[in-house]
Short mmCIF file of C-alpha atoms and ligand atoms in Angstrom, two decimals:
data_model
loop_
_atom_site.label_atom_id
_atom_site.label_comp_id
_atom_site.label_asym_id
_atom_site.label_seq_id
_atom_site.Cartn_x
_atom_site.Cartn_y
_atom_site.Cartn_z
CA MET A 183 13.68 15.77 16.37
CA ALA A 184 12.96 13.70 19.46
CA ILE A 185 15.97 11.94 20.99
CA LYS A 186 14.36 8.53 20.52
CA GLN A 187 13.87 9.17 16.80
CA LEU A 188 17.41 10.39 16.46
CA LEU A 189 18.74 7.26 18.17
CA LYS A 190 16.66 5.06 15.88
CA ARG A 191 17.89 6.89 12.82
CA THR A 192 21.50 6.72 13.93
CA SER A 193 21.51 3.04 14.85
CA GLY A 194 19.66 2.25 11.63
CA TRP A 195 22.28 4.15 9.67
CA LEU A 196 25.12 2.43 11.55
CA TYR A 197 23.53 -0.90 10.77
CA LEU A 198 23.43 -0.26 7.04
CA ASN A 199 26.98 1.04 7.13
CA SER A 200 28.63 -1.53 9.39
CA PRO A 201 30.22 -4.86 8.42
CA VAL A 202 27.79 -6.68 10.75
CA GLY A 203 24.80 -5.09 9.10
CA ARG A 204 26.15 -5.65 5.60
CA ASN A 205 26.85 -9.27 6.45
CA GLN A 206 23.35 -9.86 7.75
CA LEU A 207 21.76 -8.26 4.74
CA HIS A 208 24.06 -9.97 2.24
CA GLY A 209 21.91 -11.93 -0.16
CA ALA A 210 18.75 -10.81 1.63
CA GLY A 211 15.91 -8.82 0.16
CA VAL A 212 13.75 -6.06 1.54
CA ILE A 213 10.26 -5.63 0.09
CA LEU A 214 8.63 -2.25 0.67
CA MET A 215 4.87 -1.68 0.65
CA LEU A 216 3.42 1.60 -0.55
CA HIS A 217 -0.05 2.64 -1.66
CA ARG A 218 -0.43 6.17 -2.97
CA VAL A 219 1.82 9.01 -4.07
CA LEU A 220 -0.17 12.24 -3.77
CA ALA A 221 0.54 15.49 -5.59
CA SER A 222 1.30 17.30 -2.31
CA ASP A 223 3.49 16.47 0.67
CA GLN A 224 1.39 18.69 2.89
CA ALA A 225 -1.72 16.66 2.09
CA ALA A 226 0.11 13.39 2.81
CA GLU A 227 1.33 14.60 6.22
CA LEU A 228 -2.09 14.45 7.91
CA PRO A 229 -2.53 11.42 10.20
CA HIS A 230 -5.56 10.02 8.37
CA ARG A 231 -3.55 9.90 5.14
CA ASN A 232 -0.02 9.35 6.50
CA GLU A 233 -0.02 5.52 6.52
CA LEU A 234 -1.24 5.04 2.96
CA CYS A 235 0.05 8.17 1.25
CA VAL A 236 3.40 9.76 0.55
CA GLY A 237 4.02 13.12 -1.08
CA PRO A 238 6.24 13.61 -4.15
CA LYS A 239 9.11 15.24 -2.25
CA ALA A 240 9.18 12.50 0.38
CA PHE A 241 8.96 9.81 -2.31
CA GLU A 242 11.88 11.31 -4.23
CA HIS A 243 13.87 11.57 -1.01
CA LEU A 244 13.17 7.88 -0.34
CA LEU A 245 14.26 6.82 -3.84
CA VAL A 246 17.56 8.72 -3.55
CA TRP A 247 18.20 7.16 -0.14
CA LEU A 248 17.35 3.64 -1.37
CA LYS A 249 19.70 3.96 -4.35
CA LYS A 250 22.48 4.96 -1.99
CA HIS A 251 22.14 1.92 0.28
CA PHE A 252 20.52 -0.83 -1.81
CA ASP A 253 20.34 -2.37 -5.25
CA CYS A 254 16.83 -1.38 -6.36
CA VAL A 255 15.60 -4.48 -8.20
CA PRO A 256 12.38 -5.91 -9.64
CA LEU A 257 10.45 -8.02 -7.10
CA MET A 258 11.23 -11.28 -8.92
CA ASP A 259 14.97 -10.65 -8.42
CA ILE A 260 14.35 -11.05 -4.71
CA LEU A 261 11.96 -14.00 -5.01
CA GLN A 262 14.03 -15.91 -7.59
CA PRO A 263 17.51 -14.51 -7.09
CA GLY A 264 20.15 -15.03 -9.74
CA ALA A 265 23.60 -13.68 -8.97
CA ARG A 266 24.15 -12.52 -5.40
CA SER A 267 25.03 -8.91 -5.25
CA GLU A 268 27.31 -7.14 -2.80
CA ARG A 269 24.65 -4.78 -1.58
CA PRO A 270 21.29 -5.73 -0.10
CA LYS A 271 18.37 -5.67 -2.51
CA VAL A 272 15.17 -3.72 -2.22
CA ALA A 273 11.96 -4.00 -4.26
CA LEU A 274 9.10 -1.51 -4.26
CA THR A 275 5.48 -2.69 -4.25
CA PHE A 276 2.31 -0.60 -4.48
CA ASP A 277 -1.10 -1.94 -3.37
CA ASP A 278 -4.59 -1.33 -4.81
CA GLY A 279 -3.78 0.27 -8.20
CA TRP A 280 -4.25 3.98 -7.54
CA ARG A 281 -4.29 6.32 -10.52
CA ASP A 282 -1.66 8.47 -8.81
CA ASN A 283 0.82 5.61 -9.19
CA ALA A 284 0.92 6.47 -12.92
CA VAL A 285 0.57 10.23 -12.50
CA ASN A 286 2.83 10.99 -9.53
CA ALA A 287 4.96 7.92 -8.77
CA PHE A 288 5.92 6.73 -12.23
CA PRO A 289 7.74 9.91 -13.40
CA LEU A 290 9.99 9.63 -10.32
CA LEU A 291 10.51 5.89 -10.76
CA GLN A 292 11.57 6.66 -14.29
CA LYS A 293 13.84 9.54 -13.29
CA TYR A 294 15.77 7.27 -10.89
CA GLN A 295 15.24 4.07 -12.89
CA VAL A 296 13.78 2.24 -9.89
CA PRO A 297 11.61 -0.77 -10.80
CA ALA A 298 8.29 -1.37 -9.04
CA SER A 299 5.42 -3.85 -8.86
CA ILE A 300 1.82 -2.70 -8.63
CA PHE A 301 -0.89 -4.98 -7.24
CA LEU A 302 -4.31 -4.28 -8.69
CA SER A 303 -7.73 -4.75 -7.14
CA THR A 304 -8.94 -5.62 -10.61
CA ASP A 305 -12.65 -4.66 -10.35
CA PHE A 306 -11.57 -1.05 -9.84
CA ILE A 307 -9.25 -0.86 -12.85
CA GLY A 308 -10.81 1.08 -15.71
CA SER A 309 -13.98 1.71 -13.68
CA HIS A 310 -15.34 4.51 -11.53
CA GLN A 311 -15.72 2.11 -8.61
CA ARG A 312 -14.22 3.69 -5.52
CA PHE A 313 -12.30 2.57 -2.45
CA TRP A 314 -14.57 3.14 0.55
CA TRP A 315 -11.94 4.44 2.98
CA GLU A 316 -10.86 7.10 0.49
CA SER A 317 -14.38 8.26 -0.44
CA ILE A 318 -15.80 8.17 3.08
CA GLY A 319 -12.61 9.59 4.64
CA GLU A 320 -12.29 12.52 2.25
CA THR A 321 -16.01 13.33 2.36
CA LEU A 322 -15.83 13.44 6.17
CA TRP A 323 -12.66 15.53 5.89
CA ASN A 324 -14.80 18.03 3.99
CA SER A 325 -12.83 17.65 0.76
CA HIS A 326 -16.14 17.58 -1.16
CA GLY A 327 -18.09 20.33 0.61
CA GLU A 328 -20.10 20.73 3.79
CA GLN A 329 -23.39 19.50 2.34
CA ALA A 330 -21.92 16.14 1.30
CA ARG A 331 -20.27 15.84 4.70
CA LEU A 332 -23.46 16.48 6.64
CA HIS A 333 -25.41 14.05 4.49
CA LEU A 334 -22.84 11.31 5.09
CA ILE A 335 -22.76 11.99 8.84
CA GLU A 336 -26.54 11.51 8.88
CA ARG A 337 -26.26 8.20 7.05
CA LEU A 338 -23.55 7.02 9.44
CA GLN A 339 -25.68 7.97 12.42
CA TYR A 340 -28.50 5.89 10.97
CA LEU A 341 -26.12 2.90 10.86
CA GLY A 342 -25.27 3.43 14.52
CA ARG A 343 -21.89 5.04 13.76
CA PRO A 344 -22.17 8.64 14.98
CA LEU A 345 -19.15 10.79 14.15
CA PRO A 346 -17.22 11.54 17.37
CA THR A 347 -17.08 15.21 18.37
CA LEU A 348 -13.27 15.09 18.10
CA CYS A 349 -13.78 14.97 14.32
CA ASP A 350 -14.90 18.62 14.65
CA ASP A 351 -11.89 19.68 16.72
CA PRO A 352 -10.51 23.04 15.54
CA ASP A 353 -6.98 21.60 15.63
CA GLN A 354 -6.27 19.99 12.24
CA GLN A 355 -3.92 17.29 13.55
CA ARG A 356 -6.32 16.17 16.26
CA ARG A 357 -9.22 16.23 13.83
CA SER A 358 -7.30 14.11 11.34
CA LEU A 359 -6.25 11.63 14.03
CA ALA A 360 -9.85 11.29 15.22
CA LEU A 361 -10.94 10.64 11.65
CA LEU A 362 -8.27 7.96 11.26
CA ASN A 363 -9.57 6.14 14.36
CA PHE A 364 -13.16 6.48 13.21
CA LEU A 365 -12.34 5.06 9.74
CA GLN A 366 -10.53 2.10 11.30
CA GLY A 367 -13.68 1.36 13.31
CA LEU A 368 -15.79 1.32 10.13
CA LYS A 369 -13.93 -1.80 8.94
CA THR A 370 -16.43 -3.83 11.01
CA LEU A 371 -19.39 -2.64 8.89
CA SER A 372 -20.66 -5.09 6.27
CA PRO A 373 -19.25 -4.69 2.72
CA LEU A 374 -22.81 -3.89 1.59
CA ASP A 375 -23.13 -0.98 4.04
CA LEU A 376 -19.67 0.30 3.12
CA ASN A 377 -20.54 0.19 -0.59
CA ARG A 378 -23.80 2.06 0.01
CA LEU A 379 -22.03 4.74 2.03
CA THR A 380 -19.39 5.05 -0.70
CA ASP A 381 -22.10 5.41 -3.37
CA ASP A 382 -23.50 8.28 -1.31
CA CYS A 383 -20.21 10.20 -1.45
CA PRO A 384 -19.74 12.74 -4.26
CA GLN A 385 -17.99 11.42 -7.35
CA GLU A 386 -14.59 12.97 -8.10
CA SER A 387 -13.99 14.09 -11.66
CA LEU A 388 -11.31 11.45 -12.25
CA PRO A 389 -11.50 7.77 -11.29
CA GLN A 390 -9.46 6.79 -8.24
CA ALA A 391 -7.95 3.73 -9.90
CA LEU A 392 -5.72 3.19 -12.92
CA ASP A 393 -7.28 2.28 -16.24
CA TRP A 394 -6.04 -0.56 -18.43
CA GLN A 395 -4.38 1.82 -20.90
CA GLN A 396 -2.26 3.22 -18.07
CA VAL A 397 -1.46 -0.32 -16.95
CA HIS A 398 -0.40 -1.13 -20.48
CA ASN A 399 1.78 2.00 -20.77
CA LEU A 400 3.50 1.38 -17.44
CA GLU A 401 4.17 -2.24 -18.33
CA ALA A 402 5.55 -1.23 -21.74
CA SER A 403 8.12 0.99 -19.98
CA GLY A 404 9.80 -2.18 -18.72
CA LEU A 405 10.05 -0.67 -15.26
CA VAL A 406 6.72 -1.80 -13.80
CA ARG A 407 5.03 -5.18 -13.48
CA PHE A 408 1.58 -6.03 -12.18
CA GLY A 409 -0.04 -8.66 -10.00
CA PRO A 410 -3.47 -9.17 -8.39
CA HIS A 411 -4.64 -7.71 -5.07
CA GLY A 412 -8.09 -9.29 -5.03
CA ALA A 413 -10.84 -8.37 -7.46
CA SER A 414 -13.20 -6.45 -5.15
CA HIS A 415 -10.61 -5.95 -2.38
CA ALA A 416 -12.75 -8.22 -0.16
CA ILE A 417 -10.84 -9.61 2.83
CA LEU A 418 -10.10 -13.14 1.64
CA THR A 419 -10.20 -14.85 5.05
CA GLY A 420 -13.85 -13.77 5.45
CA LEU A 421 -15.08 -15.39 2.21
CA ASP A 422 -16.64 -18.85 1.87
CA ASP A 423 -14.90 -21.31 -0.46
CA GLN A 424 -16.96 -20.40 -3.50
CA ARG A 425 -16.53 -16.64 -3.17
CA LEU A 426 -12.84 -17.09 -2.43
CA ASP A 427 -12.46 -19.06 -5.65
CA GLU A 428 -14.37 -16.35 -7.55
CA GLU A 429 -12.18 -13.53 -6.20
CA LEU A 430 -8.96 -15.38 -6.99
CA SER A 431 -10.06 -16.52 -10.45
CA ARG A 432 -11.53 -13.17 -11.48
CA SER A 433 -8.46 -11.18 -10.42
CA ARG A 434 -6.05 -13.68 -12.00
CA ASP A 435 -7.99 -13.70 -15.29
CA ALA A 436 -8.20 -9.89 -15.42
CA LEU A 437 -4.40 -9.71 -15.09
CA LEU A 438 -3.89 -12.40 -17.73
CA HIS A 439 -6.15 -10.46 -20.05
CA GLY A 440 -4.86 -6.97 -19.30
CA CYS A 441 -1.09 -7.53 -18.99
CA ASN A 442 1.59 -9.15 -21.11
CA GLN A 443 3.57 -10.58 -18.23
CA PRO A 444 1.59 -10.62 -14.97
CA LEU A 445 3.60 -11.50 -11.88
CA PRO A 446 3.22 -15.00 -10.36
CA VAL A 447 2.71 -13.21 -7.05
CA TYR A 448 -0.59 -12.63 -5.21
CA CYS A 449 -1.04 -9.77 -2.78
CA TYR A 450 -3.63 -10.28 -0.02
CA PRO A 451 -6.02 -7.34 0.54
CA ASN A 452 -5.25 -5.96 4.01
CA GLY A 453 -2.54 -8.64 4.22
CA ASP A 454 -5.10 -11.05 5.73
CA ASN A 455 -4.42 -14.71 5.00
CA ASP A 456 -4.74 -18.11 6.68
CA ALA A 457 -3.91 -21.70 5.74
CA ARG A 458 -7.09 -22.10 3.64
CA VAL A 459 -6.48 -18.85 1.71
CA ARG A 460 -2.82 -19.70 1.08
CA GLN A 461 -3.76 -23.15 -0.20
CA GLN A 462 -6.32 -21.66 -2.59
CA VAL A 463 -3.87 -19.02 -3.82
CA ALA A 464 -1.35 -21.78 -4.61
CA ARG A 465 -4.09 -23.71 -6.40
CA HIS A 466 -4.71 -20.67 -8.60
CA ASP A 467 -1.12 -20.89 -9.87
CA PHE A 468 0.55 -18.41 -7.57
CA PRO A 469 3.78 -19.77 -6.04
CA PHE A 470 4.28 -16.49 -4.12
CA ALA A 471 2.09 -14.15 -2.11
CA LEU A 472 2.69 -10.95 -0.18
CA GLY A 473 1.39 -10.43 3.33
CA THR A 474 1.94 -7.50 5.65
CA GLY A 475 4.03 -9.18 8.36
CA THR A 476 7.35 -7.35 8.62
CA GLY A 477 10.73 -8.94 8.03
CA ILE A 478 13.47 -9.57 5.52
CA TYR A 479 13.24 -12.22 2.84
CA ARG A 480 16.11 -14.70 2.70
CA GLY A 481 14.59 -17.37 0.52
CA ALA A 482 13.42 -19.31 3.58
CA GLY A 483 10.01 -19.06 5.20
CA ASP A 484 6.60 -19.46 3.59
CA PRO A 485 6.66 -18.05 0.03
CA LEU A 486 2.88 -17.56 0.38
CA ALA A 487 3.27 -15.14 3.30
CA LEU A 488 6.15 -12.91 2.25
CA PRO A 489 7.03 -10.11 4.66
CA ARG A 490 7.10 -6.43 3.76
CA PHE A 491 7.87 -3.11 5.37
CA GLY A 492 5.17 -0.46 5.07
CA VAL A 493 6.25 3.01 4.02
CA SER A 494 4.34 6.01 5.34
CA GLN A 495 4.89 9.70 4.63
CA ARG A 496 6.80 9.86 7.91
CA THR A 497 9.21 7.05 6.99
CA ALA A 498 9.63 8.28 3.41
CA ARG A 499 10.68 11.66 4.81
CA ASN A 500 13.06 10.04 7.32
CA PRO A 501 14.29 6.83 5.67
CA GLY A 502 16.73 6.42 8.59
CA LEU A 503 13.66 5.23 10.52
CA LEU A 504 13.19 2.57 7.89
CA SER A 505 16.73 1.27 8.36
CA TRP A 506 15.94 1.02 12.08
CA ARG A 507 12.92 -1.15 11.30
CA ILE A 508 14.97 -3.24 8.86
CA TYR A 509 17.59 -3.62 11.58
CA ARG A 510 14.90 -4.81 14.01
CA GLY A 511 13.45 -7.13 11.35
CA ALA A 512 16.87 -8.59 10.55
CA ARG A 513 17.79 -9.49 14.09
CA PRO A 514 17.46 -13.21 14.72
ZN1 LIG B 205 -5.30 -2.81 -0.41
#
Protein backbone atom coordinates (compact mmCIF):
# COMPACT_ATOMS: atom_id res chain seq x y z
CA MET A 1 0.00 0.00 0.00
CA ALA A 2 1.26 3.47 -0.84
CA ILE A 3 2.54 5.51 2.11
CA LYS A 4 -0.03 8.23 1.49
CA GLN A 5 -2.88 5.73 1.64
CA LEU A 6 -1.47 4.21 4.79
CA LEU A 7 -1.25 7.63 6.44
CA LYS A 8 -4.83 8.41 5.46
CA ARG A 9 -6.04 5.11 6.83
CA THR A 10 -4.13 5.53 10.07
CA SER A 11 -5.21 9.11 10.75
CA GLY A 12 -8.78 8.17 9.85
CA TRP A 13 -8.63 5.29 12.30
CA LEU A 14 -7.10 7.50 15.01
CA TYR A 15 -9.88 9.99 14.45
CA LEU A 16 -12.63 7.44 14.98
CA ASN A 17 -10.83 6.08 18.03
CA SER A 18 -9.77 9.32 19.73
CA PRO A 19 -11.74 11.43 22.23
CA VAL A 20 -11.49 14.43 19.87
CA GLY A 21 -12.94 12.47 16.99
CA ARG A 22 -15.65 10.91 19.14
CA ASN A 23 -16.56 14.33 20.49
CA GLN A 24 -16.85 15.85 17.02
CA LEU A 25 -18.98 13.01 15.77
CA HIS A 26 -21.16 12.87 18.87
CA GLY A 27 -24.74 13.39 17.79
CA ALA A 28 -23.68 13.72 14.16
CA GLY A 29 -24.74 11.51 11.30
CA VAL A 30 -22.90 10.15 8.31
CA ILE A 31 -24.92 9.31 5.20
CA LEU A 32 -23.26 6.95 2.73
CA MET A 33 -24.12 6.79 -0.97
CA LEU A 34 -23.91 3.53 -2.87
CA HIS A 35 -25.35 2.37 -6.18
CA ARG A 36 -24.76 -1.25 -7.11
CA VAL A 37 -23.57 -4.42 -5.41
CA LEU A 38 -22.32 -6.77 -8.13
CA ALA A 39 -21.96 -10.54 -7.84
CA SER A 40 -18.17 -10.34 -8.24
CA ASP A 41 -15.50 -8.22 -6.58
CA GLN A 42 -13.22 -8.68 -9.55
CA ALA A 43 -15.82 -7.14 -11.86
CA ALA A 44 -16.31 -4.18 -9.50
CA GLU A 45 -12.56 -3.45 -9.34
CA LEU A 46 -12.31 -2.10 -12.89
CA PRO A 47 -12.08 1.71 -13.08
CA HIS A 48 -15.18 2.16 -15.25
CA ARG A 49 -17.26 0.32 -12.63
CA ASN A 50 -15.36 1.21 -9.43
CA GLU A 51 -17.25 4.41 -8.53
CA LEU A 52 -20.75 2.99 -8.84
CA CYS A 53 -20.20 -0.67 -8.00
CA VAL A 54 -18.96 -2.67 -5.06
CA GLY A 55 -18.43 -6.42 -4.91
CA PRO A 56 -20.01 -8.70 -2.29
CA LYS A 57 -16.78 -9.27 -0.34
CA ALA A 58 -15.99 -5.57 -0.18
CA PHE A 59 -19.58 -4.77 0.81
CA GLU A 60 -19.52 -7.32 3.62
CA HIS A 61 -16.17 -5.96 4.78
CA LEU A 62 -17.67 -2.45 4.85
CA LEU A 63 -20.71 -3.58 6.87
CA VAL A 64 -18.54 -5.30 9.49
CA TRP A 65 -16.35 -2.19 9.76
CA LEU A 66 -19.35 0.16 10.04
CA LYS A 67 -20.91 -1.94 12.81
CA LYS A 68 -17.66 -1.74 14.72
CA HIS A 69 -17.43 2.06 14.64
CA PHE A 70 -20.98 3.36 14.19
CA ASP A 71 -24.59 2.79 15.10
CA CYS A 72 -26.07 1.67 11.77
CA VAL A 73 -29.47 3.37 11.72
CA PRO A 74 -32.33 4.06 9.30
CA LEU A 75 -31.90 7.38 7.43
CA MET A 76 -34.77 9.04 9.33
CA ASP A 77 -32.91 8.45 12.62
CA ILE A 78 -30.29 10.86 11.36
CA LEU A 79 -32.72 13.37 9.85
CA GLN A 80 -35.14 13.38 12.80
CA PRO A 81 -32.99 12.17 15.67
CA GLY A 82 -34.60 10.93 18.85
CA ALA A 83 -32.26 9.91 21.65
CA ARG A 84 -28.62 10.84 21.15
CA SER A 85 -26.43 7.83 21.10
CA GLU A 86 -22.87 7.48 22.33
CA ARG A 87 -21.51 6.41 19.00
CA PRO A 88 -21.79 8.31 15.73
CA LYS A 89 -24.61 7.21 13.45
CA VAL A 90 -24.37 6.03 9.88
CA ALA A 91 -27.13 5.44 7.33
CA LEU A 92 -26.76 3.61 4.02
CA THR A 93 -28.44 4.92 0.87
CA PHE A 94 -28.54 3.34 -2.59
CA ASP A 95 -29.33 5.36 -5.73
CA ASP A 96 -31.25 4.38 -8.90
CA GLY A 97 -32.97 1.12 -7.80
CA TRP A 98 -30.73 -1.57 -9.26
CA ARG A 99 -31.99 -5.14 -9.24
CA ASP A 100 -28.75 -6.24 -7.60
CA ASN A 101 -29.73 -4.28 -4.49
CA ALA A 102 -32.30 -7.03 -3.83
CA VAL A 103 -30.20 -9.92 -5.13
CA ASN A 104 -26.71 -9.13 -3.79
CA ALA A 105 -26.98 -6.34 -1.20
CA PHE A 106 -30.10 -7.32 0.72
CA PRO A 107 -28.91 -10.77 1.93
CA LEU A 108 -25.87 -9.06 3.50
CA LEU A 109 -27.93 -6.22 4.97
CA GLN A 110 -30.11 -8.89 6.52
CA LYS A 111 -27.17 -10.95 7.78
CA TYR A 112 -25.76 -7.92 9.66
CA GLN A 113 -29.15 -6.29 10.33
CA VAL A 114 -28.06 -3.00 8.76
CA PRO A 115 -30.96 -0.79 7.59
CA ALA A 116 -30.82 0.96 4.22
CA SER A 117 -32.77 3.39 2.04
CA ILE A 118 -33.11 2.87 -1.69
CA PHE A 119 -33.93 5.77 -4.01
CA LEU A 120 -35.79 4.70 -7.13
CA SER A 121 -35.80 6.24 -10.58
CA THR A 122 -39.41 5.18 -10.80
CA ASP A 123 -39.86 4.86 -14.61
CA PHE A 124 -37.31 2.03 -14.54
CA ILE A 125 -38.97 0.03 -11.76
CA GLY A 126 -40.80 -3.01 -13.11
CA SER A 127 -39.79 -2.15 -16.68
CA HIS A 128 -37.06 -3.20 -19.08
CA GLN A 129 -36.00 0.43 -19.48
CA ARG A 130 -32.24 0.66 -19.08
CA PHE A 131 -29.72 3.09 -17.62
CA TRP A 132 -27.69 4.45 -20.54
CA TRP A 133 -24.27 4.45 -18.85
CA GLU A 134 -24.64 0.78 -17.94
CA SER A 135 -25.89 -0.39 -21.36
CA ILE A 136 -23.49 1.73 -23.42
CA GLY A 137 -20.56 1.12 -21.06
CA GLU A 138 -20.95 -2.66 -20.95
CA THR A 139 -21.58 -2.94 -24.69
CA LEU A 140 -18.38 -0.98 -25.34
CA TRP A 141 -16.60 -3.16 -22.76
CA ASN A 142 -17.54 -6.09 -24.99
CA SER A 143 -19.77 -7.71 -22.37
CA HIS A 144 -22.36 -8.40 -25.09
CA GLY A 145 -20.15 -9.55 -27.96
CA GLU A 146 -17.97 -7.98 -30.62
CA GLN A 147 -20.75 -7.45 -33.15
CA ALA A 148 -22.83 -5.34 -30.75
CA ARG A 149 -19.71 -3.39 -29.81
CA LEU A 150 -18.78 -2.58 -33.40
CA HIS A 151 -22.33 -1.55 -34.23
CA LEU A 152 -22.43 0.84 -31.27
CA ILE A 153 -19.02 2.29 -32.13
CA GLU A 154 -20.36 3.06 -35.61
CA ARG A 155 -23.42 4.80 -34.18
CA LEU A 156 -21.24 6.84 -31.83
CA GLN A 157 -18.99 7.85 -34.69
CA TYR A 158 -22.05 9.06 -36.58
CA LEU A 159 -22.91 11.28 -33.59
CA GLY A 160 -19.42 12.75 -33.67
CA ARG A 161 -18.21 10.69 -30.69
CA PRO A 162 -15.51 8.38 -32.06
CA LEU A 163 -14.21 5.87 -29.53
CA PRO A 164 -10.63 6.82 -28.54
CA THR A 165 -7.95 4.29 -29.48
CA LEU A 166 -7.07 3.90 -25.78
CA CYS A 167 -10.37 1.99 -25.45
CA ASP A 168 -8.62 -0.77 -27.44
CA ASP A 169 -5.50 -0.80 -25.27
CA PRO A 170 -4.37 -4.37 -24.51
CA ASP A 171 -3.94 -3.43 -20.83
CA GLN A 172 -7.28 -3.99 -19.07
CA GLN A 173 -6.86 -1.23 -16.48
CA ARG A 174 -5.93 1.38 -19.06
CA ARG A 175 -8.76 0.27 -21.32
CA SER A 176 -11.26 0.51 -18.48
CA LEU A 177 -9.99 3.95 -17.45
CA ALA A 178 -10.27 5.21 -21.04
CA LEU A 179 -13.83 3.90 -21.17
CA LEU A 180 -14.68 5.69 -17.93
CA ASN A 181 -13.46 9.00 -19.38
CA PHE A 182 -15.31 8.42 -22.62
CA LEU A 183 -18.58 7.64 -20.79
CA GLN A 184 -18.25 10.80 -18.70
CA GLY A 185 -17.93 12.79 -21.92
CA LEU A 186 -21.17 11.28 -23.26
CA LYS A 187 -23.13 13.08 -20.51
CA THR A 188 -23.21 16.12 -22.83
CA LEU A 189 -25.24 14.24 -25.49
CA SER A 190 -28.97 14.96 -25.56
CA PRO A 191 -31.23 12.58 -23.58
CA LEU A 192 -32.82 11.61 -26.91
CA ASP A 193 -29.48 10.54 -28.41
CA LEU A 194 -28.55 8.67 -25.24
CA ASN A 195 -31.89 6.82 -25.27
CA ARG A 196 -31.46 5.87 -28.93
CA LEU A 197 -27.95 4.58 -28.31
CA THR A 198 -29.21 2.60 -25.30
CA ASP A 199 -32.02 1.09 -27.41
CA ASP A 200 -29.34 -0.06 -29.85
CA CYS A 201 -27.50 -2.03 -27.15
CA PRO A 202 -28.38 -5.72 -26.72
CA GLN A 203 -31.02 -6.46 -24.10
CA GLU A 204 -29.84 -8.46 -21.09
CA SER A 205 -31.99 -11.39 -20.04
CA LEU A 206 -32.97 -9.74 -16.75
CA PRO A 207 -34.08 -6.13 -16.26
CA GLN A 208 -31.47 -3.83 -14.72
CA ALA A 209 -33.89 -2.32 -12.22
CA LEU A 210 -35.93 -3.71 -9.35
CA ASP A 211 -39.56 -4.62 -9.93
CA TRP A 212 -42.38 -3.54 -7.62
CA GLN A 213 -42.70 -7.03 -6.10
CA GLN A 214 -39.07 -6.84 -5.01
CA VAL A 215 -39.67 -3.35 -3.64
CA HIS A 216 -42.63 -4.69 -1.71
CA ASN A 217 -40.65 -7.64 -0.32
CA LEU A 218 -37.72 -5.47 0.77
CA GLU A 219 -40.05 -3.00 2.44
CA ALA A 220 -41.90 -5.82 4.22
CA SER A 221 -38.59 -6.94 5.77
CA GLY A 222 -38.64 -3.75 7.86
CA LEU A 223 -34.99 -3.16 7.02
CA VAL A 224 -35.38 -1.13 3.81
CA ARG A 225 -37.31 2.02 2.95
CA PHE A 226 -37.72 3.74 -0.40
CA GLY A 227 -37.75 7.27 -1.77
CA PRO A 228 -37.73 8.87 -5.24
CA HIS A 229 -34.65 9.57 -7.38
CA GLY A 230 -36.45 11.21 -10.29
CA ALA A 231 -38.80 9.37 -12.61
CA SER A 232 -36.68 9.22 -15.79
CA HIS A 233 -33.39 10.09 -14.02
CA ALA A 234 -33.36 13.38 -15.98
CA ILE A 235 -31.05 15.99 -14.46
CA LEU A 236 -33.56 18.23 -12.67
CA THR A 237 -31.66 21.51 -13.07
CA GLY A 238 -31.90 21.16 -16.87
CA LEU A 239 -35.71 20.86 -16.99
CA ASP A 240 -38.19 23.69 -17.58
CA ASP A 241 -40.77 24.33 -14.86
CA GLN A 242 -43.42 22.10 -16.40
CA ARG A 243 -41.15 19.11 -16.95
CA LEU A 244 -39.66 19.55 -13.49
CA ASP A 245 -43.13 19.41 -12.00
CA GLU A 246 -43.91 16.28 -14.05
CA GLU A 247 -40.75 14.47 -12.93
CA LEU A 248 -41.34 15.31 -9.27
CA SER A 249 -45.05 14.46 -9.32
CA ARG A 250 -44.67 11.24 -11.30
CA SER A 251 -41.88 9.89 -9.08
CA ARG A 252 -43.68 10.90 -5.87
CA ASP A 253 -46.96 9.30 -7.02
CA ALA A 254 -45.23 6.07 -8.09
CA LEU A 255 -43.73 5.76 -4.60
CA LEU A 256 -47.06 6.53 -2.92
CA HIS A 257 -48.66 3.85 -5.05
CA GLY A 258 -45.92 1.22 -4.81
CA CYS A 259 -44.81 1.53 -1.16
CA ASN A 260 -46.53 1.49 2.21
CA GLN A 261 -44.30 4.07 3.82
CA PRO A 262 -42.27 6.05 1.27
CA LEU A 263 -39.59 8.29 2.75
CA PRO A 264 -40.21 12.07 2.90
CA VAL A 265 -36.78 12.42 1.31
CA TYR A 266 -36.00 13.23 -2.34
CA CYS A 267 -32.73 12.20 -3.95
CA TYR A 268 -31.52 14.37 -6.86
CA PRO A 269 -30.33 12.43 -9.94
CA ASN A 270 -26.59 13.10 -10.26
CA GLY A 271 -26.93 15.21 -7.10
CA ASP A 272 -27.68 18.26 -9.28
CA ASN A 273 -29.88 20.86 -7.61
CA ASP A 274 -30.31 24.63 -7.46
CA ALA A 275 -32.61 27.05 -5.63
CA ARG A 276 -35.48 26.53 -8.11
CA VAL A 277 -35.25 22.71 -7.91
CA ARG A 278 -35.07 22.75 -4.09
CA GLN A 279 -38.11 25.01 -3.90
CA GLN A 280 -40.10 22.70 -6.19
CA VAL A 281 -39.04 19.61 -4.23
CA ALA A 282 -40.29 21.26 -1.03
CA ARG A 283 -43.53 22.14 -2.79
CA HIS A 284 -44.00 18.47 -3.65
CA ASP A 285 -44.06 17.64 0.07
CA PHE A 286 -40.45 16.67 0.59
CA PRO A 287 -38.90 18.35 3.66
CA PHE A 288 -35.56 16.61 2.97
CA ALA A 289 -33.42 15.95 -0.09
CA LEU A 290 -30.07 14.27 -0.68
CA GLY A 291 -27.36 15.87 -2.76
CA THR A 292 -23.85 14.63 -3.41
CA GLY A 293 -21.85 17.32 -1.59
CA THR A 294 -19.72 15.64 1.07
CA GLY A 295 -19.98 16.34 4.77
CA ILE A 296 -21.49 15.27 8.05
CA TYR A 297 -25.07 16.04 9.02
CA ARG A 298 -25.55 17.77 12.35
CA GLY A 299 -29.11 18.95 12.00
CA ALA A 300 -27.94 22.34 10.70
CA GLY A 301 -27.52 23.32 7.07
CA ASP A 302 -30.06 23.08 4.26
CA PRO A 303 -32.24 19.96 4.73
CA LEU A 304 -32.86 20.07 0.96
CA ALA A 305 -29.16 19.61 0.15
CA LEU A 306 -28.03 16.93 2.57
CA PRO A 307 -24.41 15.82 2.24
CA ARG A 308 -23.30 12.25 1.62
CA PHE A 309 -20.10 10.29 1.24
CA GLY A 310 -19.84 8.16 -1.90
CA VAL A 311 -18.64 4.59 -1.47
CA SER A 312 -16.65 2.97 -4.27
CA GLN A 313 -15.22 -0.53 -4.47
CA ARG A 314 -11.90 0.94 -3.37
CA THR A 315 -13.32 2.57 -0.24
CA ALA A 316 -15.49 -0.44 0.62
CA ARG A 317 -12.36 -2.59 0.52
CA ASN A 318 -10.40 -0.08 2.64
CA PRO A 319 -12.97 1.58 4.92
CA GLY A 320 -10.06 3.30 6.72
CA LEU A 321 -10.01 5.61 3.69
CA LEU A 322 -13.62 6.45 4.41
CA SER A 323 -12.81 7.48 7.98
CA TRP A 324 -10.15 9.78 6.52
CA ARG A 325 -12.77 11.43 4.33
CA ILE A 326 -15.18 11.67 7.28
CA TYR A 327 -12.37 13.23 9.28
CA ARG A 328 -11.80 15.78 6.51
CA GLY A 329 -15.55 16.40 6.24
CA ALA A 330 -15.89 16.88 9.99
CA ARG A 331 -13.19 19.48 10.34
CA PRO A 332 -14.62 22.95 10.78
ZN1 LIG B 1 -28.62 8.06 -10.14
